[in-house]
C-alpha cells in the first residue's frame, strides 16, 4: 500500500504543479532496471576526485571541522577563487564582497534568478541547454523564453537570434558555454557582441561556466573579462567538472557587490553555507590539482575525437564539439525522433543516451552522448549503436563509409 | 604550472602517453584519438622506435593469479666508486646477471638499487651472497623482499573501485 493519500491533503502550489518533470527521469527509470547497460547518459566525470583533494577533505573531518562557515564561504577559499580567476582570465573579483561559495552551480543559478527576477520578467535562454535553466527562471516567477540554436551554427547563439525574442519585459540572458548538452563553445568576439547587446538593452548576463576548463579548441573566454561586462554579469562556476567533484556540491557565484549581497541574503536563509569539509577540499583543488586537471582534459580530448569519429562512421552526423564532455549527433537520418531513438536503443541494445528534447528547443533530432566514460566502454557502445542503426536504417552506414575515405584524405592533406 | 594552457601535450608526445598506458593500442585507434592519419601515427611510432625513445613493449602480469611462484627483492647496494668510471663499471657487472630485472643509481645512503627476481627466497639469497656481495667495489647490501604488489606502472593490482554513478544524470 502506498502512503500517498494526496487527495486528502491540501493542494500543492501552482508553481510546483506547473513545473515540468525532467525529461531525463524516464530514461533513468528504465536504465536503472536493466543489467549490462553501457551508459553514455551520465552528466558527470567518470574520474574519481584526485586523491590529494579527497585527502584534504578527510583531514578536515579529522581535525573536527564540523561547523558552519561564513555565509559567503571560507575566506581562504574565496581568496583562492579570486586569484584563480585573475590568473586565468584577468578578471578581478573581490574576495570580500564579490564572491559567494554556493552548493554547486545549481544553487548559484537559483540564487541569481531569485535576485534579479520580478514576476513577469522574461529571461532569454539559448537552447538546447542545461535542464535547470528554465525551471530556475519559472521558480523565481519569471518567464523563460527559449532561443533555439541549430547544428548548422554549431549550436552557437547570435545577437540576431536573441534580438528576435527581445521584448520590453526582457531582463536577462542565460549563457552556458561550453554547453551541456551540445559541447558548443563561443568565440570571444561573438560573446563581446552579446555583451554589447545586453549593455544596449540593460540586461543581466548569467554565465554558467562550469565546463570552462574542458575547452579543447582555442581558449575559454570568461564573459566578465569582456568590455562593459562586469557590471551586468553573474559568473557561475564550480568544482564539479574540472576537478571531478560533483558529489561535494561546491560552486561559486561572482557578481558586483549589490547583486552578490542579494544572492548572499537568500543563500543565508535557504542554504546558510556550503559544507565546510567540501570547501576545504575545494581549496586544495585550486592549490594543488592543476596537473590532475590537465591529465583529465587530455583523456577527455582523446575520447572526444574517438566518439565523434565513431558516431560519424555509423551514420550519425556529429560536429566536433569544442568543449564539455558531450557529443550531440543528429539521428534524423535514421527516420526516428530523438525520443524513439533513445528508447529503442536502450531496450534493444542496452545503451543509454539522452534524447535532445530533454534540453529544450532545437534539441529534437539529436541525442546527447556523454564521453565521460572509459574508451573501452565507448567502443562497445559505438558497436552496439552501429548494430542498431544498421537495423533501423540499413543504408546509412555504407553511405557513411563512403564519406569516411573523404575525411581521411582531408586529414592527410592537413 | 599555474599558467594553464589547454592541450599543451600535443601529439606526438601524446602518442607516447597512450602507448605507455596500453602498448597494444592500435595505430588506427591512436589516429582517431588524436585526429591524425594512421600513416602519420605509424611513421611517428617507427621513428620513436628507431631513435630508441620507445625502448621496448612489455606486459604487466599479476603472477600471483597464475599460481606461478616468484620472489622479487629490492637490494640496496653501497658502492665504492672506482676511479674514472665511477659507478658505471660496478653497475655493468651487476646488470649483466639475468636475475637482475632493473637497476637504478639512486641518491641517499645507498648508491644502487637492484630489482632481482627468483623462484624462491633461497635462490635470491644465494644470488646476493654469492654473486652480488663479492663484486669488487660493493661495500654493503640491504635486501628487501616484496610482500605484496598494490600498484605497478599505474596499474592497481588490488580490486578497483566500481563506478557508482547513476546511469542517467543531467
Coordinates of C-alpha atoms in Angstrom, one line a residue:
Chain A
X1 CA 0.0 0.0 0.0
X2 CA 1.2 3.4 -0.8
X3 CA 1.3 6.2 1.7
X4 CA 0.2 8.6 -0.9
X5 CA -3.2 9.9 0.0
X6 CA -2.7 13.2 -1.7
X7 CA -6.4 13.7 -2.4
X8 CA -6.9 14.2 1.4
X9 CA -4.0 16.7 1.7
X10 CA -4.3 20.4 0.8
X11 CA -3.4 21.1 -2.8
X12 CA 0.2 21.7 -3.9
X13 CA 1.3 25.1 -5.0
X14 CA 0.6 26.1 -8.6
X15 CA 4.2 26.7 -9.2
X16 CA 5.1 23.2 -8.1
X17 CA 2.3 21.6 -10.1
X18 CA 3.2 23.5 -13.3
X19 CA 6.9 22.6 -13.0
X20 CA 7.7 20.1 -15.8
X21 CA 9.4 16.9 -14.6
X22 CA 12.9 16.4 -16.0
X23 CA 13.0 14.6 -19.4
X24 CA 15.9 12.6 -18.1
X25 CA 13.9 10.9 -15.4
X26 CA 12.1 8.4 -17.7
X27 CA 15.4 7.1 -19.1
X28 CA 16.9 6.8 -15.7
X29 CA 14.0 4.7 -14.5
X30 CA 14.2 2.3 -17.5
X31 CA 18.0 2.0 -17.4
X32 CA 18.2 1.5 -13.7
X33 CA 16.2 -1.7 -14.0
X34 CA 18.5 -3.2 -16.7
X35 CA 21.7 -5.0 -16.3
X36 CA 24.7 -4.6 -18.7
X37 CA 23.7 -1.2 -19.7
X38 CA 26.5 0.9 -21.2
X39 CA 25.7 4.4 -20.3
X40 CA 26.5 7.4 -22.4
X41 CA 23.9 9.2 -20.4
X42 CA 25.9 10.4 -17.4
X43 CA 26.4 14.1 -16.9
X44 CA 29.4 13.8 -14.6
X45 CA 33.0 12.8 -14.8
X46 CA 33.9 9.1 -14.6
X47 CA 37.1 10.1 -12.8
X48 CA 37.1 10.0 -9.0
X49 CA 38.2 13.2 -7.2
X50 CA 42.0 13.3 -7.3
X51 CA 43.4 11.7 -4.1
X52 CA 45.1 14.9 -2.9
X53 CA 41.7 16.7 -2.8
X54 CA 40.0 13.7 -1.1
X55 CA 42.7 13.6 1.5
X56 CA 42.2 17.3 2.3
X57 CA 38.5 16.6 2.9
X58 CA 39.4 13.7 5.2
X59 CA 41.9 15.8 7.1
X60 CA 39.3 18.5 7.6
X61 CA 37.0 15.9 9.2
X62 CA 39.8 14.5 11.3
X63 CA 40.6 18.0 12.6
X64 CA 37.0 18.3 13.8
X65 CA 36.0 20.9 11.3
X66 CA 32.3 20.3 11.5
X67 CA 30.9 23.8 11.9
X68 CA 29.1 26.4 9.7
X69 CA 31.3 28.8 7.8
X70 CA 30.6 32.4 6.9
X71 CA 27.6 32.7 4.7
X72 CA 29.9 33.8 1.9
X73 CA 32.1 30.7 2.4
X74 CA 35.6 30.3 3.8
X75 CA 37.6 33.5 3.2
X76 CA 40.7 31.4 2.2
X77 CA 38.6 29.7 -0.5
X78 CA 37.2 33.0 -1.8
X79 CA 40.7 34.4 -1.9
X80 CA 41.9 31.4 -3.9
X81 CA 39.0 31.6 -6.3
X82 CA 39.7 35.3 -6.8
X83 CA 43.4 34.6 -7.6
X84 CA 42.4 31.8 -9.9
X85 CA 40.0 33.9 -12.0
X86 CA 42.6 36.7 -12.2
X87 CA 45.3 34.3 -13.2
X88 CA 43.3 32.5 -15.8
X89 CA 41.1 35.2 -17.3
X90 CA 42.4 38.5 -15.9
X91 CA 39.0 39.1 -14.1
X92 CA 39.3 40.8 -10.7
X93 CA 36.6 39.9 -8.2
X94 CA 37.0 41.0 -4.6
X95 CA 37.0 38.0 -2.2
X96 CA 35.3 40.1 0.4
X97 CA 32.3 41.4 -1.5
X98 CA 32.0 39.8 -4.9
X99 CA 32.4 36.1 -4.4
X100 CA 29.9 33.7 -2.8
X101 CA 30.5 30.0 -2.3
X102 CA 27.4 28.0 -3.2
X103 CA 26.0 24.5 -3.1
X104 CA 27.1 23.8 -6.7
X105 CA 26.2 25.9 -9.7
X106 CA 22.6 24.6 -9.3
X107 CA 22.2 26.8 -6.2
X108 CA 24.0 29.6 -7.8
X109 CA 21.6 29.7 -10.7
X110 CA 18.6 29.6 -8.4
X111 CA 20.0 32.5 -6.3
X112 CA 20.9 34.5 -9.4
X113 CA 17.3 34.2 -10.7
X114 CA 15.7 35.0 -7.4
X115 CA 17.9 38.0 -7.0
X116 CA 17.1 39.7 -10.3
X117 CA 13.7 38.5 -11.5
X118 CA 10.3 40.1 -10.7
X119 CA 7.1 38.3 -11.7
X120 CA 6.5 38.5 -15.4
X121 CA 10.2 39.3 -16.3
X122 CA 11.4 37.4 -19.3
X123 CA 14.8 35.6 -19.5
X124 CA 16.3 34.6 -22.8
X125 CA 17.5 31.0 -22.7
X126 CA 19.5 29.8 -25.7
X127 CA 18.7 26.2 -26.2
X128 CA 19.4 23.3 -26.2
X129 CA 20.8 24.0 -22.7
X130 CA 21.2 22.5 -19.3
X131 CA 17.9 21.2 -17.8
X132 CA 17.7 23.6 -14.8
X133 CA 17.8 27.0 -16.6
X134 CA 14.1 27.1 -17.5
X135 CA 12.8 25.8 -14.1
X136 CA 15.0 28.3 -12.2
X137 CA 13.5 31.2 -14.1
X138 CA 10.0 29.9 -13.5
X139 CA 10.6 29.2 -9.8
X140 CA 11.6 32.8 -9.5
X141 CA 8.3 33.9 -11.1
X142 CA 9.9 34.8 -14.4
X143 CA 9.1 33.6 -17.9
X144 CA 11.8 31.6 -19.7
X145 CA 12.0 32.5 -23.4
X146 CA 13.7 29.8 -25.4
X147 CA 16.1 30.8 -28.2
X148 CA 16.7 27.8 -30.5
X149 CA 20.2 27.3 -31.8
X150 CA 20.9 24.9 -34.6
X151 CA 23.5 22.4 -35.6
X152 CA 24.3 24.4 -38.8
X153 CA 25.6 27.1 -36.4
X154 CA 27.4 24.5 -34.2
X155 CA 24.8 25.4 -31.6
X156 CA 26.2 28.9 -31.1
X157 CA 23.9 31.7 -30.4
X158 CA 23.9 35.1 -32.2
X159 CA 22.7 38.6 -31.3
X160 CA 20.3 38.4 -34.2
X161 CA 18.7 35.3 -32.7
X162 CA 18.4 37.0 -29.3
X163 CA 17.1 40.2 -30.8
X164 CA 14.1 38.4 -32.3
X165 CA 13.0 37.3 -28.8
X166 CA 13.7 40.6 -27.1
X167 CA 10.7 42.4 -25.5
X168 CA 10.1 45.2 -23.0
X169 CA 10.0 42.6 -20.3
X170 CA 13.4 41.0 -21.1
X171 CA 15.5 41.2 -18.0
X172 CA 18.4 38.8 -18.6
X173 CA 20.2 36.3 -20.8
X174 CA 21.5 32.9 -19.6
X175 CA 24.6 31.6 -21.3
X176 CA 26.0 28.2 -20.6
X177 CA 29.2 27.7 -22.7
X178 CA 30.9 25.3 -23.1
X179 CA 27.4 23.7 -23.4
X180 CA 25.8 20.8 -21.8
X181 CA 24.4 19.1 -24.0
X182 CA 25.9 20.3 -27.3
X183 CA 29.5 20.7 -26.4
X184 CA 29.4 24.1 -28.2
X185 CA 31.7 26.9 -27.2
X186 CA 31.5 30.6 -28.2
X187 CA 34.3 32.6 -29.8
X188 CA 35.4 35.7 -27.9
X189 CA 34.1 38.2 -30.5
X190 CA 30.6 36.7 -30.6
X191 CA 30.4 36.9 -26.8
X192 CA 31.5 40.5 -26.9
X193 CA 28.6 41.2 -29.3
X194 CA 26.2 39.7 -26.9
X195 CA 27.7 41.8 -24.1
X196 CA 27.2 44.9 -26.2
X197 CA 23.6 43.8 -26.9
X198 CA 23.0 43.3 -23.1
X199 CA 24.6 46.7 -22.5
X200 CA 22.4 48.4 -25.0
X201 CA 19.2 46.9 -23.6
X202 CA 20.3 46.9 -20.0
X203 CA 20.1 43.2 -19.4
X204 CA 21.8 40.9 -16.9
X205 CA 24.0 38.1 -18.2
X206 CA 24.1 34.9 -16.2
X207 CA 27.1 32.9 -17.4
X208 CA 27.3 29.3 -16.3
X209 CA 31.0 28.5 -16.9
X210 CA 31.2 25.2 -15.1
X211 CA 32.8 23.5 -18.1
X212 CA 35.4 26.3 -18.7
X213 CA 38.4 24.0 -18.2
X214 CA 37.1 21.4 -20.6
X215 CA 37.7 23.5 -23.7
X216 CA 39.6 21.7 -26.4
X217 CA 39.8 24.2 -29.3
X218 CA 41.0 27.7 -28.6
X219 CA 40.7 29.2 -25.1
X220 CA 37.7 29.7 -22.9
X221 CA 36.5 33.3 -22.6
X222 CA 35.2 34.3 -19.2
X223 CA 32.4 36.7 -20.1
X224 CA 33.2 39.0 -17.2
X225 CA 36.5 39.7 -18.8
X226 CA 35.0 41.4 -21.8
X227 CA 34.5 45.2 -22.2
X228 CA 31.5 46.5 -20.2
X229 CA 30.6 43.1 -19.0
X230 CA 31.5 43.1 -15.3
X231 CA 28.7 45.3 -14.0
X232 CA 25.9 43.2 -15.5
X233 CA 27.4 39.7 -15.3
X234 CA 26.8 37.0 -12.8
X235 CA 29.5 34.4 -13.3
X236 CA 28.7 30.9 -12.1
X237 CA 31.3 28.2 -11.8
X238 CA 32.4 25.4 -9.5
X239 CA 34.5 22.3 -8.9
X240 CA 32.2 19.5 -10.2
X241 CA 33.5 19.1 -13.7
X242 CA 37.1 20.4 -13.8
X243 CA 38.1 18.5 -10.6
X244 CA 35.7 15.6 -10.8
X245 CA 34.0 16.8 -7.6
X246 CA 30.2 16.6 -8.4
X247 CA 29.2 14.9 -5.1
X248 CA 31.0 17.5 -3.0
X249 CA 28.5 20.2 -4.1
X250 CA 30.8 23.2 -4.2
X251 CA 30.2 26.0 -6.7
X252 CA 30.7 29.8 -6.6
X253 CA 29.0 32.9 -7.9
X254 CA 30.8 36.1 -8.7
X255 CA 28.9 39.4 -9.3
X256 CA 29.0 43.1 -8.5
X257 CA 28.5 43.8 -4.7
X258 CA 24.9 44.8 -4.9
X259 CA 23.9 41.7 -6.8
X260 CA 26.1 39.5 -4.7
X261 CA 24.7 40.8 -1.4
X262 CA 21.2 40.0 -2.6
X263 CA 22.3 36.5 -3.5
X264 CA 24.0 36.1 -0.2
X265 CA 20.9 37.2 1.7
X266 CA 18.8 34.5 0.1
X267 CA 21.6 31.9 0.4
X268 CA 21.9 32.7 4.2
X269 CA 18.2 31.8 4.7
X270 CA 17.9 28.8 2.4
X271 CA 21.4 27.1 2.5
X272 CA 23.2 29.0 5.2
X273 CA 26.6 27.9 3.8
X274 CA 28.2 25.1 1.7
X275 CA 29.6 22.2 3.7
X276 CA 32.9 23.1 5.4
X277 CA 34.8 19.9 4.5
X278 CA 33.9 20.2 0.9
X279 CA 35.1 23.8 0.9
X280 CA 38.4 22.7 2.4
X281 CA 38.7 20.1 -0.4
X282 CA 37.9 22.7 -3.0
X283 CA 40.6 24.9 -1.6
X284 CA 43.1 22.1 -2.0
X285 CA 41.8 21.6 -5.6
X286 CA 42.7 25.2 -6.5
X287 CA 46.1 25.0 -4.9
X288 CA 47.3 21.5 -5.9
X289 CA 45.3 19.8 -8.6
X290 CA 46.5 21.6 -11.8
X291 CA 48.3 18.6 -13.2
X292 CA 45.3 16.3 -12.4
X293 CA 43.1 18.7 -14.4
X294 CA 45.4 18.6 -17.4
X295 CA 45.5 14.8 -17.3
X296 CA 41.7 14.6 -17.3
X297 CA 41.4 17.2 -20.1
X298 CA 43.9 15.2 -22.2
X299 CA 41.9 12.0 -21.7
X300 CA 38.5 13.7 -22.4
X301 CA 40.0 15.1 -25.6
X302 CA 41.1 11.7 -26.8
X303 CA 37.7 10.2 -26.2
X304 CA 36.0 13.2 -27.8
X305 CA 37.8 12.6 -31.1
X306 CA 37.2 8.9 -30.9
X307 CA 33.5 9.1 -30.2
X308 CA 32.8 11.7 -32.8
X309 CA 34.7 9.7 -35.4
X310 CA 32.7 6.6 -34.4
X311 CA 29.3 8.3 -34.5
X312 CA 30.0 9.7 -37.9
X313 CA 31.2 6.3 -39.1
X314 CA 27.8 4.8 -38.2
X315 CA 26.0 7.5 -40.0
X316 CA 25.0 9.7 -37.0
X317 CA 26.2 13.1 -38.2
X318 CA 28.1 14.9 -35.5
X319 CA 30.1 18.1 -35.5
X320 CA 33.3 18.0 -33.4
X321 CA 32.2 19.6 -30.1
X322 CA 34.8 22.0 -28.8
X323 CA 34.0 21.8 -25.1
X324 CA 32.4 19.9 -22.1
X325 CA 32.2 16.1 -22.5
X326 CA 29.2 15.6 -24.7
X327 CA 28.7 14.7 -28.4
X328 CA 25.4 15.8 -29.8
X329 CA 24.9 13.8 -33.0
X330 CA 21.8 14.1 -35.3
X331 CA 19.7 11.0 -35.5
X332 CA 17.4 12.5 -38.2
X333 CA 18.8 10.3 -40.9
X334 CA 17.5 7.2 -39.2
X335 CA 14.0 8.4 -39.5
X336 CA 13.4 8.2 -35.8
X337 CA 12.7 11.0 -33.4
X338 CA 15.3 11.5 -30.7
X339 CA 12.9 10.0 -28.1
X340 CA 12.2 6.9 -30.2
X341 CA 15.9 6.5 -31.0
X342 CA 16.9 6.8 -27.3
X343 CA 14.2 4.5 -26.0
X344 CA 14.7 1.8 -28.7
X345 CA 18.4 1.9 -28.3
X346 CA 18.1 1.4 -24.6
X347 CA 15.6 -1.5 -24.9
X348 CA 17.2 -3.2 -27.9
X349 CA 21.0 -2.6 -27.4
X350 CA 21.2 -1.6 -23.8
X351 CA 23.0 1.7 -24.5
X352 CA 21.7 4.7 -22.5
X353 CA 21.8 8.2 -24.2
X354 CA 19.6 11.2 -23.5
X355 CA 17.2 12.5 -26.2
X356 CA 17.9 16.1 -27.2
X357 CA 14.3 17.0 -26.4
X358 CA 15.2 16.9 -22.7
X359 CA 17.3 20.1 -23.3
X360 CA 14.7 22.3 -24.9
X361 CA 14.2 23.9 -28.3
X362 CA 16.4 22.8 -31.1
X363 CA 17.3 19.5 -29.3
X364 CA 14.9 17.3 -31.2
X365 CA 16.5 15.1 -33.8
X366 CA 19.6 14.8 -31.7
X367 CA 20.8 12.7 -28.8
X368 CA 23.3 13.6 -26.1
X369 CA 26.2 11.1 -25.7
X370 CA 28.5 11.7 -22.8
X371 CA 32.1 10.6 -23.3
X372 CA 32.8 10.8 -19.6
X373 CA 33.3 7.1 -19.6
X374 CA 36.2 4.8 -20.4
X375 CA 37.4 4.3 -24.0
X376 CA 36.6 0.6 -23.7
X377 CA 33.0 1.3 -22.9
X378 CA 32.8 4.0 -25.6
X379 CA 33.9 1.4 -28.1
X380 CA 31.4 -1.2 -27.0
X381 CA 28.6 1.5 -27.0
X382 CA 29.6 2.5 -30.6
X383 CA 29.5 -1.1 -31.7
X384 CA 26.0 -1.6 -30.3
X385 CA 24.8 1.7 -31.7
X386 CA 26.2 0.7 -35.1
X387 CA 24.2 -2.5 -34.9
X388 CA 21.1 -0.6 -34.0
X389 CA 21.5 1.9 -36.8
X390 CA 22.1 -0.9 -39.3
X391 CA 18.8 -2.4 -38.2
X392 CA 16.7 0.8 -38.4
X393 CA 18.3 2.4 -41.4
X394 CA 20.2 -0.2 -43.4
X395 CA 21.8 2.1 -46.0
X396 CA 23.2 4.7 -43.6
X397 CA 26.4 3.0 -42.6
X398 CA 27.6 2.2 -46.1
X399 CA 26.9 5.8 -47.0
X400 CA 28.9 7.0 -44.0
X401 CA 31.8 4.6 -45.0
X402 CA 32.0 6.3 -48.4
X403 CA 32.3 9.7 -46.6
X404 CA 34.9 8.3 -44.3
X405 CA 37.5 7.9 -47.0
X406 CA 37.0 11.5 -47.9
X407 CA 37.6 12.6 -44.3
X408 CA 40.8 10.6 -44.2
X409 CA 42.0 12.2 -47.4
X410 CA 41.2 15.7 -46.0
X411 CA 43.0 14.9 -42.7
X412 CA 46.1 13.7 -44.6
X413 CA 46.1 17.0 -46.6
X414 CA 46.2 19.0 -43.4
Chain B
X1 CA 52.3 25.2 -13.9
X2 CA 49.9 27.9 -12.8
X3 CA 49.5 29.3 -16.3
X4 CA 47.4 26.6 -17.7
X5 CA 47.3 26.2 -21.5
X6 CA 44.8 23.8 -22.9
X7 CA 46.3 20.9 -24.9
X8 CA 49.9 21.6 -24.1
X9 CA 50.5 18.0 -24.7
X10 CA 50.0 17.8 -28.4
X11 CA 50.9 14.8 -30.5
X12 CA 53.4 13.2 -30.9
X13 CA 54.1 13.3 -27.2
X14 CA 50.6 12.1 -26.7
X15 CA 51.3 9.0 -28.7
X16 CA 53.9 8.1 -26.1
X17 CA 51.5 8.8 -23.3
X18 CA 48.9 6.5 -24.9
X19 CA 51.4 3.7 -25.6
X20 CA 52.9 3.9 -22.1
X21 CA 49.5 3.1 -20.7
X22 CA 48.5 0.5 -23.2
X23 CA 51.1 -0.7 -25.6
X24 CA 48.5 -2.6 -27.6
X25 CA 46.6 0.5 -28.6
X26 CA 46.4 0.2 -32.4
X27 CA 47.7 2.9 -34.7
X28 CA 44.1 3.1 -36.1
X29 CA 42.7 3.9 -32.7
X30 CA 45.5 6.4 -31.8
X31 CA 44.9 8.1 -35.1
X32 CA 41.2 8.6 -34.1
X33 CA 42.0 9.7 -30.6
X34 CA 44.5 12.3 -31.8
X35 CA 42.8 13.4 -35.0
X36 CA 45.7 12.3 -37.2
X37 CA 46.0 9.8 -40.0
X38 CA 47.0 6.2 -39.5
X39 CA 50.1 6.8 -41.7
X40 CA 51.2 9.7 -39.5
X41 CA 50.9 7.7 -36.4
X42 CA 52.6 4.6 -37.8
X43 CA 55.5 6.8 -39.0
X44 CA 55.9 8.5 -35.7
X45 CA 56.0 5.2 -33.8
X46 CA 58.6 3.8 -36.2
X47 CA 60.7 6.9 -35.6
X48 CA 60.4 6.6 -31.9
X49 CA 61.5 3.0 -32.1
X50 CA 64.4 3.9 -34.4
X51 CA 65.6 6.6 -32.0
X52 CA 65.3 4.4 -29.0
X53 CA 62.7 6.7 -27.4
X54 CA 60.5 3.6 -27.3
X55 CA 62.8 1.0 -25.8
X56 CA 60.5 -1.9 -25.5
X57 CA 56.9 -3.0 -25.1
X58 CA 56.1 -5.1 -22.1
X59 CA 53.1 -6.7 -20.4
X60 CA 52.2 -6.3 -16.7
X61 CA 51.2 -9.7 -15.3
X62 CA 49.8 -10.5 -11.9
X63 CA 51.8 -13.7 -11.5
X64 CA 50.1 -14.4 -8.2
X65 CA 46.9 -15.2 -10.1
X66 CA 48.6 -17.7 -12.3
X67 CA 49.9 -19.7 -9.4
X68 CA 53.5 -19.3 -10.6
X69 CA 55.8 -18.8 -7.6
X70 CA 58.1 -15.8 -7.9
X71 CA 60.1 -13.9 -5.5
X72 CA 61.1 -10.3 -6.1
X73 CA 63.6 -8.5 -4.0
X74 CA 64.9 -4.9 -4.0
X75 CA 68.6 -4.8 -3.0
X76 CA 70.2 -1.6 -2.0
X77 CA 73.9 -1.6 -2.7
X78 CA 76.6 0.6 -1.3
X79 CA 79.4 1.0 -3.8
X80 CA 82.9 2.3 -3.6
X81 CA 83.1 4.2 -6.9
X82 CA 86.1 3.3 -9.0
X83 CA 88.5 6.0 -10.4
X84 CA 87.4 7.4 -13.8
X85 CA 84.4 5.1 -14.3
X86 CA 82.5 6.0 -11.1
X87 CA 79.6 3.7 -10.5
X88 CA 79.2 2.6 -14.1
X89 CA 81.7 -0.3 -14.0
X90 CA 80.1 -1.8 -10.9
X91 CA 76.6 -1.3 -12.3
X92 CA 77.6 -3.1 -15.5
X93 CA 78.9 -6.1 -13.6
X94 CA 75.6 -6.2 -11.8
X95 CA 73.1 -5.8 -14.6
X96 CA 74.7 -8.5 -16.7
X97 CA 73.2 -11.1 -14.4
X98 CA 69.9 -12.3 -15.9
X99 CA 68.4 -12.4 -12.4
X100 CA 68.6 -8.6 -12.4
X101 CA 65.3 -7.2 -13.7
X102 CA 66.1 -3.5 -13.1
X103 CA 69.0 -1.4 -11.8
X104 CA 69.0 2.2 -10.8
X105 CA 71.5 4.7 -9.5
X106 CA 69.9 6.5 -6.6
X107 CA 70.6 9.2 -4.1
X108 CA 70.7 8.6 -0.3
X109 CA 72.5 6.2 2.0
X110 CA 72.9 3.6 -0.7
X111 CA 74.0 4.0 -4.3
X112 CA 72.5 1.4 -6.5
X113 CA 69.0 -0.2 -6.2
X114 CA 68.7 -3.6 -7.8
X115 CA 65.5 -5.5 -8.5
X116 CA 66.0 -9.2 -8.6
X117 CA 63.6 -12.0 -9.5
X118 CA 64.0 -15.6 -8.4
X119 CA 62.0 -18.8 -7.9
X120 CA 62.2 -18.6 -4.1
X121 CA 63.9 -16.8 -1.2
X122 CA 66.8 -19.3 -1.2
X123 CA 67.6 -18.6 -4.8
X124 CA 67.6 -14.8 -4.3
X125 CA 69.6 -15.2 -1.0
X126 CA 72.2 -17.2 -2.9
X127 CA 72.4 -14.6 -5.6
X128 CA 73.1 -11.8 -3.1
X129 CA 75.6 -13.8 -1.1
X130 CA 77.5 -15.5 -3.9
X131 CA 77.1 -13.1 -6.9
X132 CA 76.4 -9.6 -5.8
X133 CA 78.2 -9.1 -2.5
X134 CA 81.6 -10.4 -3.7
X135 CA 81.8 -7.9 -6.6
X136 CA 84.7 -5.6 -6.2
X137 CA 83.5 -2.2 -5.1
X138 CA 80.4 -3.5 -3.4
X139 CA 80.7 -2.5 0.3
X140 CA 77.3 -3.4 1.7
X141 CA 73.9 -4.6 0.7
X142 CA 70.4 -4.5 2.2
X143 CA 67.8 -6.8 0.8
X144 CA 64.0 -6.1 0.9
X145 CA 61.7 -8.8 -0.2
X146 CA 58.5 -7.8 -1.9
X147 CA 55.5 -8.9 0.1
X148 CA 52.5 -7.6 -1.9
X149 CA 52.0 -5.6 -5.1
X150 CA 49.5 -2.8 -4.8
X151 CA 50.3 -0.8 -7.9
X152 CA 52.8 -1.2 -10.7
X153 CA 53.3 1.3 -13.6
X154 CA 49.9 3.0 -13.0
X155 CA 48.1 -0.4 -12.8
X156 CA 46.4 -1.1 -9.5
X157 CA 46.6 -4.8 -8.5
X158 CA 44.0 -4.8 -5.7
X159 CA 40.4 -4.7 -6.8
X160 CA 39.4 -1.3 -8.1
X161 CA 36.6 1.0 -7.1
X162 CA 33.4 0.4 -9.0
X163 CA 31.5 3.0 -11.0
X164 CA 28.8 4.1 -8.6
X165 CA 27.4 6.9 -10.7
X166 CA 23.7 6.9 -11.5
X167 CA 23.1 5.6 -15.0
X168 CA 21.5 8.7 -16.4
X169 CA 22.0 12.2 -14.9
X170 CA 21.6 15.7 -16.3

